[in-house]
Short mmCIF file of C-alpha atoms in Angstrom, two decimals:
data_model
loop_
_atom_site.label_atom_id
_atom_site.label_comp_id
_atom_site.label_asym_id
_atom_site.label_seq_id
_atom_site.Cartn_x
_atom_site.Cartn_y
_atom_site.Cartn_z
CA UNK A 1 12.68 5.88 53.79
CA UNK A 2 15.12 6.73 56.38
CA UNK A 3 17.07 9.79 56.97
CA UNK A 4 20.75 10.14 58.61
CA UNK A 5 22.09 13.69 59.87
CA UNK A 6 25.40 15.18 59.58
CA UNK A 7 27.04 17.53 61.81
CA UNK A 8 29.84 19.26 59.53
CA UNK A 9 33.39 20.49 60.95
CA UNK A 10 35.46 22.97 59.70
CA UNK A 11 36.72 22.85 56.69
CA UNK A 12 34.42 20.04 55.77
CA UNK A 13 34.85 18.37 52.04
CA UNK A 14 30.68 18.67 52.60
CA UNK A 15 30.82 22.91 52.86
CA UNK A 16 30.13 22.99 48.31
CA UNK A 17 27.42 20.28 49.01
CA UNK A 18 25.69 22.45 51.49
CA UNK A 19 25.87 25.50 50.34
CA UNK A 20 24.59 24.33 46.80
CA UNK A 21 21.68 22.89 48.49
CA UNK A 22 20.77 26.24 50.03
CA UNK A 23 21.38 27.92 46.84
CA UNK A 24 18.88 25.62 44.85
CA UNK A 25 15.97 25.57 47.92
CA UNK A 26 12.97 27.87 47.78
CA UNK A 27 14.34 28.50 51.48
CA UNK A 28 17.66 28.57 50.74
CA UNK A 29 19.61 32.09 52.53
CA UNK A 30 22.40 33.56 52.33
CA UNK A 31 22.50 33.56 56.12
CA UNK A 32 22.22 29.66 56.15
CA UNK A 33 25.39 29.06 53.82
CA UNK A 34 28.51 27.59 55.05
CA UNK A 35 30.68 30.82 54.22
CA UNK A 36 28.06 32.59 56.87
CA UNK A 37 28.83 30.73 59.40
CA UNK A 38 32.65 31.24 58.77
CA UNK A 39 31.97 35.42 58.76
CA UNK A 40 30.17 34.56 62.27
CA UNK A 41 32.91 32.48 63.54
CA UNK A 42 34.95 35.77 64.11
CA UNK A 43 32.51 37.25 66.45
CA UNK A 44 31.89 34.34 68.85
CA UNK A 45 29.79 32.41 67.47
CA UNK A 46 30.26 28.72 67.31
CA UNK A 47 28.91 27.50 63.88
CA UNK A 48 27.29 24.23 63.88
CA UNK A 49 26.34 23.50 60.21
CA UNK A 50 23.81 20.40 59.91
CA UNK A 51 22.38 18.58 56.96
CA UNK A 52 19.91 15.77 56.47
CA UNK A 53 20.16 13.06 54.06
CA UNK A 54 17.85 10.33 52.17
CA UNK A 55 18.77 6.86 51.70
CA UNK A 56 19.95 7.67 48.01
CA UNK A 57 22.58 10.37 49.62
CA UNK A 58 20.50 13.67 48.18
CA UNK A 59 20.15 16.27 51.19
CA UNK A 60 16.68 16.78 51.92
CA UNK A 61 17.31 19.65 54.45
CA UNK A 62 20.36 21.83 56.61
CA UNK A 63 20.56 24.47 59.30
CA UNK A 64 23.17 26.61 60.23
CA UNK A 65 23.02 26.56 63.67
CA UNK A 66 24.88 29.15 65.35
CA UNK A 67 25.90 28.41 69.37
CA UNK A 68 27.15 31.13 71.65
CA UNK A 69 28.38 30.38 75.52
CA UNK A 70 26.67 32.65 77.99
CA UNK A 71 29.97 33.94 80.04
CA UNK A 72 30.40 32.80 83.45
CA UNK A 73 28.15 29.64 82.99
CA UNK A 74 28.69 26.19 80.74
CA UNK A 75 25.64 27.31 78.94
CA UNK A 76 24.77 28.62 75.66
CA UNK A 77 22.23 29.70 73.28
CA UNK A 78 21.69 28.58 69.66
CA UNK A 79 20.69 30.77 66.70
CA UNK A 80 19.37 29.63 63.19
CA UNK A 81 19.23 33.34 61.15
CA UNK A 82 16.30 32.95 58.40
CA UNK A 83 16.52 29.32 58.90
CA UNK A 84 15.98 26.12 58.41
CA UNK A 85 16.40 25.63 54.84
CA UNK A 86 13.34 22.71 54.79
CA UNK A 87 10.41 22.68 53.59
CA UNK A 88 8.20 23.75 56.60
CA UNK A 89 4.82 23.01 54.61
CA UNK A 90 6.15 18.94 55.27
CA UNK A 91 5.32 18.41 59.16
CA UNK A 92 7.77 14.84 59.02
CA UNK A 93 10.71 16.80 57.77
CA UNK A 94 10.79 19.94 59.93
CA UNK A 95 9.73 17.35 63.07
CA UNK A 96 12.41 15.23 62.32
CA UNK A 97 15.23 18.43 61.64
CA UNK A 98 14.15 20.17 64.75
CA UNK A 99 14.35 16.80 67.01
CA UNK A 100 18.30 17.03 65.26
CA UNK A 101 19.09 20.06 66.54
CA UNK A 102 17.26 19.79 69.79
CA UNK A 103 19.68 16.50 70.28
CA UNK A 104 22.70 18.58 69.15
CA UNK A 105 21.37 22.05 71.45
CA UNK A 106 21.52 19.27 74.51
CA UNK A 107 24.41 17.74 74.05
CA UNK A 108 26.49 21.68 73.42
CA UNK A 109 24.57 22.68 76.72
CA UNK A 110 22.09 24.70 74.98
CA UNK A 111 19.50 26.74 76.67
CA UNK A 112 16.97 27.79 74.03
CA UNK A 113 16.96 27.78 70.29
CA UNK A 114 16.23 31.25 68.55
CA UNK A 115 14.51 31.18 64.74
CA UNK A 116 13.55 33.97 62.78
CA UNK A 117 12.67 31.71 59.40
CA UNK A 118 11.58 33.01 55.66
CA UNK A 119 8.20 32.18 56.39
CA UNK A 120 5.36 34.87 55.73
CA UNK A 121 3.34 36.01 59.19
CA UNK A 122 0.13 34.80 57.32
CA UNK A 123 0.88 31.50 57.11
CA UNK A 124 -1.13 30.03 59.90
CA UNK A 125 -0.16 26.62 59.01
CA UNK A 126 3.51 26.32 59.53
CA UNK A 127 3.25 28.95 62.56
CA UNK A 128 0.72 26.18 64.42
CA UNK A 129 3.21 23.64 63.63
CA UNK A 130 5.99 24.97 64.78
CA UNK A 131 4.06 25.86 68.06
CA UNK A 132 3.13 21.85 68.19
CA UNK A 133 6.72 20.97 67.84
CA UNK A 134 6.91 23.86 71.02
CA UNK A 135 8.37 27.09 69.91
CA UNK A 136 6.86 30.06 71.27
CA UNK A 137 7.04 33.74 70.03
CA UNK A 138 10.46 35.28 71.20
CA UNK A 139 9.71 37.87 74.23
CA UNK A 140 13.41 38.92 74.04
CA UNK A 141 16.26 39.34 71.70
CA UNK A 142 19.28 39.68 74.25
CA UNK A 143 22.20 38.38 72.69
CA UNK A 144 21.32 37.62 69.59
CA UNK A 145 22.43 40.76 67.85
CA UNK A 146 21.53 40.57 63.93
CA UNK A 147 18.31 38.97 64.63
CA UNK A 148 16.51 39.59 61.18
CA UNK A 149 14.13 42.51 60.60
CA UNK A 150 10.70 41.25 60.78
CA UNK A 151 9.41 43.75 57.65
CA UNK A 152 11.57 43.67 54.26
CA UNK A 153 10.38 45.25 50.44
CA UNK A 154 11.31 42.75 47.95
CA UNK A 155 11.22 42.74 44.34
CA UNK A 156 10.43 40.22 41.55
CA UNK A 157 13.51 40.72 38.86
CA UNK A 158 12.46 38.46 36.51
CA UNK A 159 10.39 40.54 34.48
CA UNK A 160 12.46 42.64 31.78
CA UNK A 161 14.81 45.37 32.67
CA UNK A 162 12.52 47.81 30.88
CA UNK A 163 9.37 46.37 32.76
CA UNK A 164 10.95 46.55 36.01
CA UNK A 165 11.96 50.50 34.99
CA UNK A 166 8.56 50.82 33.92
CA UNK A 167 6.68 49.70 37.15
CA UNK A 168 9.11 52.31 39.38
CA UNK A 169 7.68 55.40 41.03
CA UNK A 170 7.87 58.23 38.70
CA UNK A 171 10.35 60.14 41.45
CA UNK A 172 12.60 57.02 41.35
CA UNK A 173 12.92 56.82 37.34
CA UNK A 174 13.54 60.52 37.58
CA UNK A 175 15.76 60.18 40.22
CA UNK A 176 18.03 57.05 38.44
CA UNK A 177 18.18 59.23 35.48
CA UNK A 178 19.10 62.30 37.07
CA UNK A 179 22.14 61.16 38.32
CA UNK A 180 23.10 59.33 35.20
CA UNK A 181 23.09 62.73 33.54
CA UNK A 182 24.55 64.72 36.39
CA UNK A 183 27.56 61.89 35.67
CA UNK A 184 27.32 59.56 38.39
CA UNK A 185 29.50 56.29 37.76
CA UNK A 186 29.36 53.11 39.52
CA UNK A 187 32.02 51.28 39.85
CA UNK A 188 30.83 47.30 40.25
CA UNK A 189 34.28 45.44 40.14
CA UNK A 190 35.71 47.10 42.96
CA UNK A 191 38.57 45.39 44.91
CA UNK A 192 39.74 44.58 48.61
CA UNK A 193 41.42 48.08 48.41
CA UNK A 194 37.93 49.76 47.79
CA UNK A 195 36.42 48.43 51.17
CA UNK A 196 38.81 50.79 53.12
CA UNK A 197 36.63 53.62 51.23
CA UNK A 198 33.35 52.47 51.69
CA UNK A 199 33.89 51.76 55.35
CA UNK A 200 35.06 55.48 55.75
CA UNK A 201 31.96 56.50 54.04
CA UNK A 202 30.12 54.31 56.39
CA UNK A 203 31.52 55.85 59.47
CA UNK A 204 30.12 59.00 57.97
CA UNK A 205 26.40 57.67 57.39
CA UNK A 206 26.52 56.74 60.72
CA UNK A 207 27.43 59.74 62.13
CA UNK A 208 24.75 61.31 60.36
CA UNK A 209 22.03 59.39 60.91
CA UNK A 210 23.20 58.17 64.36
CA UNK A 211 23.47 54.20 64.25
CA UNK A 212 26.03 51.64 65.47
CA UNK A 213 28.56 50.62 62.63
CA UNK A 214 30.89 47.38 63.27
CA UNK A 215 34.34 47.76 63.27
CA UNK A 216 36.47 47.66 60.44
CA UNK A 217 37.69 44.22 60.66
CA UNK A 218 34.24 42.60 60.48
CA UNK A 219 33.87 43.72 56.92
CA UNK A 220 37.32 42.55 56.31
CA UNK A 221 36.11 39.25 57.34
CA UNK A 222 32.73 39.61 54.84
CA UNK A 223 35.26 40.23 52.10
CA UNK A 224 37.56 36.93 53.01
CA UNK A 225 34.57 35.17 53.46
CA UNK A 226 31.95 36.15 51.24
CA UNK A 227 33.36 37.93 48.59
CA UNK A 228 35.88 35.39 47.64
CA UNK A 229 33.49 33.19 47.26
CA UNK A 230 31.33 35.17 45.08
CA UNK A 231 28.67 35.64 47.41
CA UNK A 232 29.17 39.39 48.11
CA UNK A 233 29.83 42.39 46.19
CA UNK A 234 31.10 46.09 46.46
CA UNK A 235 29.72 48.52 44.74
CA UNK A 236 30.83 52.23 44.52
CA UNK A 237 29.76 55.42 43.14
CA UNK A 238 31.67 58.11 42.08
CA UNK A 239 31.04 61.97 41.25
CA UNK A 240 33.80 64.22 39.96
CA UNK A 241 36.18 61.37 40.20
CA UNK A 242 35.58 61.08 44.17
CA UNK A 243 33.52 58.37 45.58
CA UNK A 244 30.25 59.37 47.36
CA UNK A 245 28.42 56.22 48.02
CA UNK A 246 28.85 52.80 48.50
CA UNK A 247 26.55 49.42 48.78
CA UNK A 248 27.41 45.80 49.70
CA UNK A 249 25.23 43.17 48.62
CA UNK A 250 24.89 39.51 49.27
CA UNK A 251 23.76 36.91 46.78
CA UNK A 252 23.37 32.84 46.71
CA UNK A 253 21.14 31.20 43.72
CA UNK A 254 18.38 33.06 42.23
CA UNK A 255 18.55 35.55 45.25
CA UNK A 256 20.08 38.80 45.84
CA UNK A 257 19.89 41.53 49.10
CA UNK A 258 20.94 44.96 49.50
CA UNK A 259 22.79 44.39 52.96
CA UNK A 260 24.75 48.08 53.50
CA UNK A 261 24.47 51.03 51.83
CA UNK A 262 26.75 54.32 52.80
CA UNK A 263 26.76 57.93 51.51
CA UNK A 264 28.77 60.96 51.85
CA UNK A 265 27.32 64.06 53.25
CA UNK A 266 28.66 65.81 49.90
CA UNK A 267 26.70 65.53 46.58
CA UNK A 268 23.72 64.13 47.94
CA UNK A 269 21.87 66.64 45.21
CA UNK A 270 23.29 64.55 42.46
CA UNK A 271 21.31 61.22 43.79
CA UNK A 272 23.99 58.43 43.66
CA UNK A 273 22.00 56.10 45.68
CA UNK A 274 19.01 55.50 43.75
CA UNK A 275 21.54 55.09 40.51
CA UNK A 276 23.37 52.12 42.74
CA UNK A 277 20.18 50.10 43.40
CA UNK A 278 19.74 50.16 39.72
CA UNK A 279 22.85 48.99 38.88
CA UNK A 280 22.55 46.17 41.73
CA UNK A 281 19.08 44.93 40.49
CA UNK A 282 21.06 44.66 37.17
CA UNK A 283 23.85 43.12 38.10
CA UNK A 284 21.40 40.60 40.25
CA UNK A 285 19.67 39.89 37.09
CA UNK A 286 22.56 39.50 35.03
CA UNK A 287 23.43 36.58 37.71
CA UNK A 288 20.20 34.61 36.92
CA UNK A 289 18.50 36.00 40.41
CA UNK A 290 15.11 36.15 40.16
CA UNK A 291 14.27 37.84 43.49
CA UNK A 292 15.92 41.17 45.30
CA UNK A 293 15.41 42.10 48.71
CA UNK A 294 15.84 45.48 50.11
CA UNK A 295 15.89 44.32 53.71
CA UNK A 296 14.34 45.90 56.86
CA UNK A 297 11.98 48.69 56.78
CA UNK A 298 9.90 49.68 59.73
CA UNK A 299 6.11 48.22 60.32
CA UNK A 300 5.05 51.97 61.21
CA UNK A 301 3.89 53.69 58.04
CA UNK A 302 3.15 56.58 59.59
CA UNK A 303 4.85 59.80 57.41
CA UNK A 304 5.46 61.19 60.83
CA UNK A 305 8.46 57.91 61.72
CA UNK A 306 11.89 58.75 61.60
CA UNK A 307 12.43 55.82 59.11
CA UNK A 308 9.10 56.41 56.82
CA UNK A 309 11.79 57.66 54.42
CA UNK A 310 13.60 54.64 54.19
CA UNK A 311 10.33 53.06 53.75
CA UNK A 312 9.29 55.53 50.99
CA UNK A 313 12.91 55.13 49.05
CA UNK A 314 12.61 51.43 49.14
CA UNK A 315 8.93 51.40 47.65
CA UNK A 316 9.71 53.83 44.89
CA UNK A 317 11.65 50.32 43.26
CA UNK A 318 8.07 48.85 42.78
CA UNK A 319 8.62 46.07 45.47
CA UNK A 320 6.45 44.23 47.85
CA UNK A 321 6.20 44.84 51.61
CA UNK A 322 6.84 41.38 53.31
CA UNK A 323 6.00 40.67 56.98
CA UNK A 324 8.09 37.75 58.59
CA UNK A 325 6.59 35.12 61.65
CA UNK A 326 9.16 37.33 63.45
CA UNK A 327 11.41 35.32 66.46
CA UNK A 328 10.42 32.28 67.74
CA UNK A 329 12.01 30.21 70.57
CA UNK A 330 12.44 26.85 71.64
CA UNK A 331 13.27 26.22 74.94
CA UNK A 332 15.27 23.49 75.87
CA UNK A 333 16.13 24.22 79.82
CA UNK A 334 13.21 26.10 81.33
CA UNK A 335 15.31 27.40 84.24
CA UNK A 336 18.11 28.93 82.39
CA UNK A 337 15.60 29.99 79.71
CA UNK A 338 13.52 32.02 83.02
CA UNK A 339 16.50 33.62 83.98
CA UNK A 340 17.77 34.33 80.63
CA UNK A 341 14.81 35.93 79.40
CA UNK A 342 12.82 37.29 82.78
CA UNK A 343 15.66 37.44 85.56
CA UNK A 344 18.88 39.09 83.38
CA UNK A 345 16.54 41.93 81.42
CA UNK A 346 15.18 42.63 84.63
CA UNK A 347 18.40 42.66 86.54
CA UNK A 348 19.63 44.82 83.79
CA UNK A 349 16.52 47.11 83.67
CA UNK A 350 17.44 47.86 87.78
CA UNK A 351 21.08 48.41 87.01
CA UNK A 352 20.22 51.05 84.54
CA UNK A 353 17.50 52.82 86.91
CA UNK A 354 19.87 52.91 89.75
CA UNK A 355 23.28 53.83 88.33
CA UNK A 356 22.22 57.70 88.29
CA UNK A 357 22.04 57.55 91.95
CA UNK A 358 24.94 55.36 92.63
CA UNK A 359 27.46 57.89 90.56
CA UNK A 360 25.28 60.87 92.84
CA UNK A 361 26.44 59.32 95.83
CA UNK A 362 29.90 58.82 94.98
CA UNK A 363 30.75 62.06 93.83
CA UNK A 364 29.00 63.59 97.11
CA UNK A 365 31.55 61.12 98.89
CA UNK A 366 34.18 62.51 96.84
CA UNK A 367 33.44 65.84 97.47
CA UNK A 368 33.15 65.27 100.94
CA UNK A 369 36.32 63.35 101.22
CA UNK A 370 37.90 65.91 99.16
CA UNK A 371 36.72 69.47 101.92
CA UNK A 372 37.90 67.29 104.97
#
């Protein structure tokens, strides 16, 4: 049996194709659908969606690859977020899908080849092939912001809404029901008009707990892209008729993630965000998903981390701690990779030591310049 590859374009008659084959495979990700690479397309990404096909025309596997230019150079550097969608247990297909994308990475200029697949850090077997087909565990992530967290908690919804309420931390059902009685609402049907809201809530759990937040017209663009096409939902909760928290979460076949969640410095007594996962692990199950992931948490389990309390709210849901192979690279120009990965960090690393001293000496110029 032979195989042919196709490179899709924009607006491709192949994107409902492609993203119903990631939808149905065990690998399939949200981050490897054809709307994802549309969201990335707005912040400089290039998105390079490929898919592999039997003799009988049934796709057998797909990548979306993303490609970035490096500024100043004809150069760039691909990305495949929690991909390939193939089944990495068969040597001949993920051989044959990597050569692809190594043949499209050469011809686009490409430097290296970041992956951070769905594959479990245990799983000896696919990590020694993948080093056999020559990736190598990432030593950098410059660049490549939204790499995937290597540790995630994710839950099995297919047992019965009353099972799954069952197998919670005692805190956590006490903590669902409080706020249902304390009259929390959640509003799950929110519209376009309702992002302006949770982003403003956002802004404030940043502030708070003192991370970066994208601008606003990012998650304009998750809404055009995503939402529309029933990928993503809003959901919002609401206390004394004002909103309090928000979540966004993704979905594509049986699978569900908890992406963004925001809440207000006010009410935080009354518990709105342990209500919200609730009502997203229902509304997941209502879909037909079978699995929800809360995303990243942090390896360190020590109580004395900063985030062991994200940790501790996320395991109160009953899920499993997952640990990913983490970032792997494929090099495809071992110069540029060198001074991607050794020379710029290092460069940088210099810049940032010395730029103290540099602004010292300029303002004792200035001064100087300024008394004669």
């Amino acid at each position: 049996m032979s195989w042919r590859t196709y490179v899709l374009t924009d607006g491709s008659k192949h994107e409902a194709e492609f993203d119903t084959f990631v939808s149905n495979h065990p690998k399939g990700h949200i981050l490897q659908s054809y709307a994802w690479g549309q969201v990335k397309k707005q912040t400089g990404w290039k998105p390079l969606p490929i898919m592999v096909k039997a003799d009988d025309g049934n796709p057998i596997a797909s990548a979306l690859v993303l490609c970035r230019e490096i500024p100043g150079t004809r150069r760039c550097i691909l990305y495949c977020p929690r991909g390939p969608v193939v089944d990495f247990e068969d040597q001949k297909q993920t051989r044959y899908l990597f050569g692809e994308i190594m043949k499209l990475g050469r011809a686009q200029g490409a430097i290296m080849l970041k992956i951070d697949p769905d594959i479990r850090a245990d799983n000896d077997r696919v990590r020694q092939n993948l080093e056999r087909i020559g990736f190598r565990p990432s030593r950098t992530n410059q660049g490549f912001e939204g790499t995937q967290p290597r540790f995630v908690f994710r839950l099995d919804i297919s047992p019965s809404l009353d099972e799954l309420m069952a197998n919670f931390h005692p805190k956590t059902r006490y903590n669902i029901r409080l706020a249902m009685r304390k009259g929390v609402s959640i509003k799950s049907l929110c519209g376009k008009e309702d992002l302006r809201t949770f982003y403003s809530i956002l802004l404030e759990t940043a502030e708070r707990d003192r991370f970066l937040v994208r601008n606003y017209d990012y998650f304009e663009t998750l809404w055009d892209e995503l939402v529309s096409r029933d990928y993503a939902r809003l959901f919002m909760a609401y206390y004394q008729n004002q909103p309090i928290a928000g979540t966004l979460a993704f979905t594509i076949g049986t699978k569900a993630w908890y992406i963004y969640g925001a809440s207000s410095n006010e009410h935080r007594n009354v518990m709105p965000n342990y209500l919200l996962q609730w009502e997203m692990i229902k509304w997941a199950k209502d879909r037909g998903c079978t699995m929800y992931d809360f995303r990243g948490v942090s390896g360190d389990l020590d109580p004395n981390n900063p985030l062991f309390g994200l940790y501790r709210f996320k395991r109160g849901f009953g899920g499993d701690m997952v640990e990913f192979l983490g970032d792997y690279d494929l090099v495809l120009s071992k110069g540029w990779y060198f001074l991607w990965s050794e020379a710029r960090p290092a460069y940088s690393k210099i810049v940032r030591r010395i730029a103290p001293v540099l602004r010292h000496f300029r303002s004792q110029a200035k001064a100087i310049g300024e008394e004669r």
